[in-house]
Amino acid sequence: MSNLPHDSAHTHVTGRSEFVDDRAKLSNELFVDVLYSPHAKAKIKKINIDKALKSPGVKGIFLGKDFHHNIWGTIFQDQPLLAETEVNFAGEAIALIAATHPDTAAVAKALIEVTYEVKPAVLSVQDAISLESFIAGSRKIERGEVEKALASAPNKLENSLVIRGADHFYLESNVAIAYPKEDGQIEVHSSSQHPTECQHVVSHGLGLGSKDVTVIVKRMGGGFGGKESQAAPIAAYAALVAQKLNAPARIVLTKDDDMVMTGKRNPFEVFYNVGFDDNGCITALDAKLYSDGGAYADLSTSIMERAMLHSDNAYYIPHLRVTGQVCRTNYHPHTAFRGFGGPKGVAMIEKIVEEVAHYLGKDPLEIRKLNCYTDEGGRNITHYDQVVENNCLPRLLSDLEKESNYVARRKEIEAHNIKALTDRSLPLKGLSLTPVKFGISFTTRFLNQANALVIIHRDGTLQATTGATEMGQGVNARISELIASELGLKRSAVRMMPTSTDKNANTSPTAASSGTDLNGAAAILAVRRIKMRLSELALKLFDIPESQWARHTAGLGTQEEVEVKNAHLTNDPNEGAEWNSGIAEYHGISFKDGQVFSAKHPEKRMTFHSLIVEAYHNRIALSEYAHYKFPGLSFNKLTGKGTAFLYFTQGAACSEVSIDRDTGEAKVTRADIIMDLGRPINEGLDLGQVTGAFIQGMGWVTTEKLFYKNGFLLSHAPSTYKIPNIQDTPRIFNVRLLNNNENKPNVRGTKAAGEPPLLLCLSVWTAIHDAMKRLSPYKLKYPHMELPATNEEILKAMHPELFKKWTKK
């Protein structure tokens, strides 16, 4: 474990990091702009491009008919690259303008005349349900006898929850540059989490074989899921222009256009019935989840599946049924966002726990501990029949209760809020402690695979490429540390190369928090195959006089070559490794601090560089490719049963909020987090992921509200869309990682840090509710608010009578 900085930190802070749009502009390069629909649903009656074509500097205008194949889709191919006869969301692309300058393209875009026949649009989940406007069929996961258990439950609650979407707000908007190469080939540089999908969408759209399209991703200026699927059509736009005009083509969306055109975190509407006993033990839950998928499928069905799989969060519920249905509306197709569907399922069950506690007059933490997964009494099996291995949840709740001084602060806040009822100058305060159990794997089994290519050069330095894409999360730093430590080298000896489809093919997206898990394991397997050969070579060299080594004799051929066997390893990146170090040794040879030596006779040693020179002169391979797949996954999507995840990342957060009575503004005054990340590869980077995810989640549950008018996004800039800033961070912010040495399934016992911490933000949302429970409207019923709990939403909840005339029936 290390605390080395991000491998690109020094180039980021000095402004020398190269992003896609930093690539030097070529003299014949063209700039691409996109014309999109202002209407949520309309028939396209006519497109007139004549005036635009005559505009100075315009080299071409392209429509859907110019694509060889104009349909794409990640799961279902249902979305046109460019709309031809109808538009189904505001922001849907219709035409591409290629010009010598971005300003020239913008002028020409304004000259394109499109005649629309506007149609009625589906602009809410409720409308979609009433019209049965759905994407794919309904899904169900069920355990036990839900109706019978609900009927016999001593206490029952029925309620609903509206969860709004959120924008990814990556700092680098969608961008791609396409270069035409010889013999019809296309090279695309894209800001994408999924270069393989970009390759396939480009090749399909242009009528090329995948062999003729290379997609390269050096780094992204943020992704958060927003560039998992929706970067692909952007790449195709640049590639089409490059192919048609035989010139480099660059497309860089403005922040406004990017926000209008691209999908968000799926909004959800959730309905549930819950049964529980007088102690607060939840005995039955019947939940119906509806999501807004937007106009096309994108990833919404998989997002719904993960929401269903996380509807239990940290709690064992013996009788649980969850159904999920994706709705088709006329909004931009919603897509992956950090946490995927998990945050929606967890938001539901955490609200339920709070409601049960309020109904019984108990502390919500008591209800959480009572219902928490435990290894005793068979209460460690999920509703989809996966055993919760390495369960740290009870310990996390207990430890955080003590470390956050929860009991004493609860009493202080209760006393404060009693005073605040008579003194309006005092803010309301709230406190909540919530856990998370997040499954790590793609729920589509075939996506859980990766490959890596590792090359050792004759000077002893390495280059490595994997299918993982760097979006700021530090995946390259982690993988390079895995490689370097396995060979006993400094991380600076390893250079992670840009992700490229001609070196790592058929890759999965860098998503599902599995970038390091999958690609790091593949890299370790590749390194160990080389290491096994090098170890055998070193063992033999130690018995040969140095004067007879190949560096001295190979040129003349006076000595026989040293022969070594090719390594045969299993798919397990932990096989043969000493568990505590995670390092494997072969033939009794150790690699440490740039030295290679016999573990039993450490005086027999040489430098790593010297060994590499010998390997080269003995014609021993110094490069290796390896493929890795997660073992043991058995989730059946039809039955809703099986092992869906390799393991669970777990954590807990305790958040305290202060709410201004006049403005409804909620401030997070303190947050305490304990995160179980197994054995981190780089603790510093993981702490950064935890804090960053939590703050990003805070934005989702408090300030980030999307506003639309007739389906067109109005809040499409930082002036109208409020992401967290430095002033929103908790005044006291304590984060530590749990010491957990028992995550056996994953490479070196690590656990993924990318998505799970975001879900801890729900402690902020429930703390806001907790702050208002003393108000008179909520003595008998739990506060009812949408997510996010914006200032307006909080004011409305604090003063429901005053807001009645503005509240929709």
Coordinates of C-alpha atoms in Angstrom, one line a residue, residues 156-518:
K156 CA -47.6 -1.5 7.9
L157 CA -46.6 1.6 6.0
E158 CA -47.4 2.5 2.4
N159 CA -45.6 5.4 0.6
S160 CA -43.8 6.6 -2.4
L161 CA -40.6 8.5 -3.3
V162 CA -39.7 10.7 -6.3
I163 CA -36.0 10.7 -7.2
R164 CA -34.9 13.3 -9.7
G165 CA -32.0 13.1 -12.2
A166 CA -28.7 14.8 -12.1
D167 CA -26.1 15.9 -14.6
H168 CA -22.6 14.4 -14.6
F169 CA -21.0 17.9 -15.0
Y170 CA -17.7 16.5 -16.1
L171 CA -15.3 19.5 -16.7
E172 CA -14.3 18.3 -20.2
S173 CA -17.4 18.1 -22.4
N174 CA -17.8 15.4 -25.0
V175 CA -15.0 15.7 -27.6
A176 CA -13.5 13.6 -30.4
I177 CA -11.0 14.0 -33.2
A178 CA -11.0 11.7 -36.2
Y179 CA -8.0 11.3 -38.6
P180 CA -8.4 9.6 -42.0
K181 CA -5.5 7.2 -42.6
E182 CA -4.3 5.3 -45.6
D183 CA -6.5 2.7 -47.3
G184 CA -9.7 3.9 -45.7
Q185 CA -8.7 3.6 -42.1
I186 CA -9.9 6.0 -39.4
E187 CA -8.1 6.8 -36.2
V188 CA -10.3 8.4 -33.5
H189 CA -9.2 10.1 -30.3
S190 CA -12.2 10.3 -28.0
S191 CA -13.0 11.3 -24.4
S192 CA -14.7 8.0 -23.8
Q193 CA -15.0 5.4 -21.0
H194 CA -15.6 2.7 -23.6
P195 CA -13.2 2.9 -26.6
T196 CA -14.4 -0.5 -27.8
E197 CA -18.0 0.7 -28.1
C198 CA -16.8 3.9 -29.9
Q199 CA -14.9 1.6 -32.3
H200 CA -18.0 -0.5 -33.0
V201 CA -20.4 2.5 -33.4
V202 CA -17.9 4.2 -35.8
S203 CA -17.2 1.1 -37.8
H204 CA -20.9 0.2 -38.0
G205 CA -21.9 3.8 -38.9
L206 CA -19.3 4.2 -41.6
G207 CA -19.6 0.7 -43.1
L208 CA -16.1 -0.3 -42.1
G209 CA -14.7 -3.4 -40.4
S210 CA -13.4 -3.0 -36.8
K211 CA -10.0 -3.7 -38.2
D212 CA -10.1 -0.3 -40.0
V213 CA -11.0 1.8 -36.9
T214 CA -8.7 2.5 -34.0
V215 CA -10.0 4.4 -31.0
I216 CA -7.5 5.9 -28.6
V217 CA -8.3 7.3 -25.1
K218 CA -5.4 9.0 -23.3
R219 CA -7.5 10.5 -20.5
M220 CA -10.8 12.2 -19.8
G221 CA -11.5 15.4 -17.9
G222 CA -14.1 13.5 -15.9
G223 CA -16.7 10.9 -16.9
F224 CA -18.8 9.6 -14.0
G225 CA -20.6 7.3 -16.3
G226 CA -21.7 10.0 -18.7
K227 CA -19.1 8.9 -21.2
E228 CA -19.7 5.2 -20.9
S229 CA -22.1 5.0 -23.8
Q230 CA -22.9 8.5 -25.0
A231 CA -19.4 9.4 -26.2
A232 CA -19.8 6.8 -29.0
P233 CA -22.1 8.9 -31.3
I234 CA -19.9 12.0 -30.8
A235 CA -17.0 9.9 -32.0
A236 CA -19.1 8.8 -35.0
Y237 CA -19.9 12.4 -35.9
A238 CA -16.2 13.3 -36.2
A239 CA -15.4 10.0 -38.0
L240 CA -18.2 10.5 -40.6
V241 CA -16.8 14.0 -41.5
A242 CA -13.3 12.7 -41.7
Q243 CA -14.3 9.9 -44.0
K244 CA -16.5 11.9 -46.3
L245 CA -14.1 14.9 -46.6
N246 CA -10.8 13.0 -46.2
A247 CA -9.7 15.6 -43.6
P248 CA -9.1 15.5 -39.8
A249 CA -12.4 16.4 -38.0
R250 CA -12.7 17.8 -34.5
I251 CA -16.0 18.0 -32.5
V252 CA -16.0 19.8 -29.2
L253 CA -19.4 20.3 -27.6
T254 CA -20.0 23.4 -25.5
K255 CA -21.1 22.9 -21.9
D256 CA -24.5 24.1 -22.9
D257 CA -24.9 21.8 -25.9
D258 CA -23.4 18.9 -24.0
M259 CA -25.9 19.3 -21.1
V260 CA -28.9 19.7 -23.5
M261 CA -28.0 16.7 -25.7
T262 CA -26.8 14.1 -23.3
G263 CA -28.7 12.0 -20.8
K264 CA -28.6 12.2 -17.0
R265 CA -28.9 10.0 -14.0
N266 CA -32.3 8.3 -14.4
P267 CA -35.1 9.8 -12.5
F268 CA -37.1 7.2 -10.5
E269 CA -40.5 7.0 -8.9
V270 CA -40.9 4.4 -6.3
F271 CA -43.9 2.9 -4.6
Y272 CA -43.7 0.5 -1.6
N273 CA -45.6 -1.4 1.1
V274 CA -43.6 -2.4 4.2
G275 CA -44.4 -4.6 7.1
F276 CA -42.6 -4.6 10.4
D277 CA -43.0 -5.7 14.0
D278 CA -43.1 -3.6 17.2
N279 CA -39.4 -3.7 17.6
G280 CA -38.8 -2.4 14.1
C281 CA -37.7 -5.6 12.4
I282 CA -38.8 -5.4 8.8
T283 CA -40.5 -8.6 7.8
A284 CA -41.8 -7.8 4.4
L285 CA -41.3 -5.3 1.6
D286 CA -43.2 -5.0 -1.7
A287 CA -41.6 -2.3 -3.9
K288 CA -42.3 -1.1 -7.4
L289 CA -39.6 0.9 -9.2
Y290 CA -40.3 3.0 -12.3
S291 CA -37.5 4.8 -14.0
D292 CA -37.5 7.5 -16.7
G293 CA -35.3 6.0 -19.5
G294 CA -35.8 8.9 -21.8
A295 CA -36.5 8.4 -25.5
Y296 CA -34.2 5.4 -26.2
A297 CA -33.0 2.5 -24.2
D298 CA -29.3 3.3 -23.7
L299 CA -28.3 1.6 -20.4
S300 CA -31.6 2.1 -18.5
T301 CA -32.6 -1.6 -18.3
S302 CA -29.2 -2.5 -16.6
I303 CA -29.5 0.6 -14.4
M304 CA -32.9 -0.6 -13.3
E305 CA -31.5 -4.1 -12.6
R306 CA -28.9 -2.7 -10.2
A307 CA -31.5 -0.6 -8.5
M308 CA -33.5 -3.8 -7.8
L309 CA -30.4 -5.6 -6.6
H310 CA -29.6 -2.8 -4.2
S311 CA -33.1 -2.4 -2.8
D312 CA -32.0 -4.3 0.3
N313 CA -28.8 -2.2 0.9
A314 CA -27.5 -3.4 4.2
Y315 CA -30.6 -5.1 5.5
Y316 CA -31.9 -8.7 5.6
I317 CA -35.6 -8.7 4.7
P318 CA -37.0 -12.3 4.7
H319 CA -39.9 -11.5 2.4
L320 CA -39.0 -9.1 -0.4
R321 CA -40.4 -8.5 -3.8
V322 CA -39.1 -5.7 -6.1
T323 CA -40.3 -5.1 -9.6
G324 CA -38.8 -2.7 -12.0
Q325 CA -40.1 -1.1 -15.2
V326 CA -38.2 1.4 -17.4
C327 CA -40.5 4.1 -18.9
R328 CA -40.0 5.6 -22.3
T329 CA -40.4 9.4 -22.3
N330 CA -39.4 12.3 -24.5
Y331 CA -36.3 13.3 -22.6
H332 CA -32.7 12.8 -23.6
P333 CA -31.9 9.1 -23.1
H334 CA -30.7 8.7 -19.6
T335 CA -27.5 6.8 -18.9
A336 CA -24.9 5.5 -16.5
F337 CA -24.0 7.7 -13.6
R338 CA -21.6 6.9 -10.7
G339 CA -23.5 4.3 -8.7
F340 CA -25.6 3.3 -11.7
G341 CA -29.0 2.3 -10.3
G342 CA -27.7 1.5 -6.8
P343 CA -28.4 4.9 -5.3
K344 CA -32.1 4.7 -6.1
G345 CA -32.6 1.3 -4.5
V346 CA -30.6 2.4 -1.4
A347 CA -32.5 5.8 -1.2
M348 CA -35.8 3.8 -1.0
I349 CA -34.8 1.4 1.7
E350 CA -33.0 4.1 3.8
K351 CA -36.2 6.2 3.7
I352 CA -38.2 3.2 4.7
V353 CA -35.9 2.6 7.7
E354 CA -36.4 6.2 8.7
E355 CA -40.2 5.9 8.4
V356 CA -40.3 2.8 10.5
A357 CA -38.3 4.4 13.2
H358 CA -40.5 7.5 13.2
Y359 CA -43.6 5.4 13.3
L360 CA -42.3 3.5 16.4
G361 CA -40.7 6.6 18.0
K362 CA -37.3 5.0 17.9
D363 CA -33.9 6.1 16.8
P364 CA -33.3 5.2 13.2
L365 CA -29.8 3.8 14.0
E366 CA -31.5 1.3 16.3
I367 CA -33.7 0.1 13.4
R368 CA -30.6 -0.1 11.1
K369 CA -28.7 -2.3 13.6
L370 CA -31.7 -4.5 14.2
N371 CA -32.2 -5.2 10.4
C372 CA -28.5 -5.3 9.4
Y373 CA -27.1 -8.3 7.6
T374 CA -25.4 -10.6 10.1
D375 CA -23.6 -13.9 9.9
E376 CA -26.0 -15.4 12.5
G377 CA -29.3 -17.1 12.0
G378 CA -29.1 -17.3 8.2
R379 CA -29.5 -13.5 7.9
N380 CA -26.6 -13.1 5.5
I381 CA -28.3 -14.0 2.2
T382 CA -29.6 -11.4 -0.2
H383 CA -33.0 -11.5 -1.9
Y384 CA -31.3 -12.7 -5.1
D385 CA -29.7 -15.6 -3.1
Q386 CA -26.1 -14.4 -2.8
V387 CA -24.3 -14.9 0.5
V388 CA -22.9 -11.6 1.9
E389 CA -19.3 -12.7 2.4
N390 CA -16.8 -10.7 4.4
N391 CA -19.7 -8.9 6.1
C392 CA -18.3 -5.8 7.9
L393 CA -21.6 -4.0 8.2
P394 CA -22.3 -4.6 11.9
R395 CA -18.8 -3.5 12.8
L396 CA -19.0 -0.4 10.6
L397 CA -22.3 0.7 12.3
S398 CA -20.9 0.1 15.8
D399 CA -17.5 1.7 15.1
L400 CA -19.0 4.8 13.5
E401 CA -21.6 5.2 16.2
K402 CA -18.7 5.5 18.7
E403 CA -16.3 7.5 16.6
S404 CA -18.9 10.0 15.6
N405 CA -20.1 10.4 19.2
Y406 CA -23.5 9.7 17.8
V407 CA -25.5 9.1 21.1
A408 CA -24.3 12.3 22.8
R409 CA -24.8 14.4 19.6
R410 CA -28.3 13.0 19.2
K411 CA -29.2 14.2 22.6
E412 CA -27.7 17.6 22.0
I413 CA -29.5 18.0 18.7
E414 CA -32.8 17.0 20.3
A415 CA -32.4 19.6 22.9
H416 CA -31.4 22.2 20.3
N417 CA -34.4 21.5 18.2
I418 CA -36.8 21.9 21.1
K419 CA -35.4 25.4 21.6
A420 CA -35.6 26.1 17.9
L421 CA -39.4 25.4 17.9
T422 CA -39.9 28.6 20.0
D423 CA -36.9 30.6 18.7
R424 CA -37.0 30.9 14.9
S425 CA -33.6 32.5 14.8
L426 CA -32.1 29.1 15.6
P427 CA -31.6 26.7 12.7
L428 CA -33.0 23.2 12.7
K429 CA -30.4 20.4 13.1
G430 CA -30.5 16.8 12.0
L431 CA -28.3 13.8 12.3
S432 CA -28.3 10.5 10.4
L433 CA -26.1 7.5 10.1
T434 CA -26.5 5.3 7.1
P435 CA -24.6 2.2 5.7
V436 CA -23.9 1.0 2.2
K437 CA -23.3 -2.5 0.7
F438 CA -22.4 -2.1 -2.9
G439 CA -21.9 -5.1 -5.3
I440 CA -18.8 -5.0 -7.4
S441 CA -19.2 -6.5 -10.9
F442 CA -21.1 -5.8 -14.0
T443 CA -24.4 -7.5 -13.7
T444 CA -24.1 -8.6 -17.3
R445 CA -21.6 -11.4 -16.9
F446 CA -19.7 -11.2 -20.2
L447 CA -18.6 -7.6 -19.4
N448 CA -16.6 -8.9 -16.5
Q449 CA -13.4 -9.5 -18.5
A450 CA -10.3 -7.5 -19.3
N451 CA -6.9 -7.8 -21.0
A452 CA -3.5 -6.3 -20.6
L453 CA -0.3 -6.0 -22.5
V454 CA 3.0 -5.5 -20.6
I455 CA 6.3 -4.8 -22.3
I456 CA 9.7 -4.7 -20.6
H457 CA 12.3 -2.7 -22.5
R458 CA 16.0 -3.5 -22.6
D459 CA 16.8 -0.6 -20.2
G460 CA 14.5 -2.2 -17.5
T461 CA 11.6 0.2 -17.9
L462 CA 8.1 -0.9 -18.7
Q463 CA 5.1 0.1 -20.8
A464 CA 1.7 -1.3 -20.1
T465 CA -1.7 -0.9 -21.8
T466 CA -5.0 -2.2 -20.6
G467 CA -8.7 -1.6 -21.4
A468 CA -9.1 0.7 -18.5
T469 CA -9.6 4.4 -19.3
E470 CA -8.3 7.2 -17.1
M471 CA -10.9 9.8 -16.1
G472 CA -9.1 11.3 -13.1
Q473 CA -9.8 8.4 -10.8
G474 CA -6.3 7.1 -10.8
V475 CA -6.7 3.7 -12.4
N476 CA -3.4 4.1 -14.2
A477 CA -1.6 4.9 -11.0
R478 CA -3.1 1.9 -9.3
I479 CA -2.3 -0.5 -12.1
S480 CA 1.3 0.8 -12.5
E481 CA 1.8 0.3 -8.7
L482 CA 0.6 -3.3 -9.0
I483 CA 3.0 -3.9 -11.8
A484 CA 6.0 -2.1 -10.2
S485 CA 5.6 -3.7 -6.8
E486 CA 5.3 -7.2 -8.3
L487 CA 8.8 -6.7 -9.9
G488 CA 10.3 -4.8 -7.0
L489 CA 10.6 -1.5 -8.9
K490 CA 9.6 2.1 -8.3
R491 CA 6.3 3.2 -9.9
S492 CA 8.3 5.6 -12.0
A493 CA 9.7 2.6 -13.9
V494 CA 6.3 1.9 -15.4
R495 CA 4.6 4.0 -18.1
M496 CA 0.9 3.4 -18.6
M497 CA 0.1 4.0 -22.3
P498 CA -3.1 5.4 -23.8
T499 CA -5.9 2.9 -24.0
S500 CA -6.1 1.9 -27.7
T501 CA -8.3 -0.7 -29.4
D502 CA -5.4 -1.9 -31.5
K503 CA -3.6 -3.1 -28.4
N504 CA -6.5 -4.0 -26.1
A505 CA -9.5 -5.2 -28.1
N506 CA -13.0 -6.2 -27.1
T507 CA -12.7 -4.3 -23.8
S508 CA -15.5 -3.5 -21.4
P509 CA -16.2 0.1 -20.3
T510 CA -14.3 1.5 -17.4
A511 CA -17.4 1.4 -15.2
A512 CA -19.1 -0.6 -12.4
S513 CA -16.2 0.4 -10.1
S514 CA -14.2 -2.5 -11.7
G515 CA -11.6 -0.7 -13.7
T516 CA -8.7 -1.6 -11.4
D517 CA -10.1 -5.0 -10.3
L518 CA -10.4 -6.3 -13.9

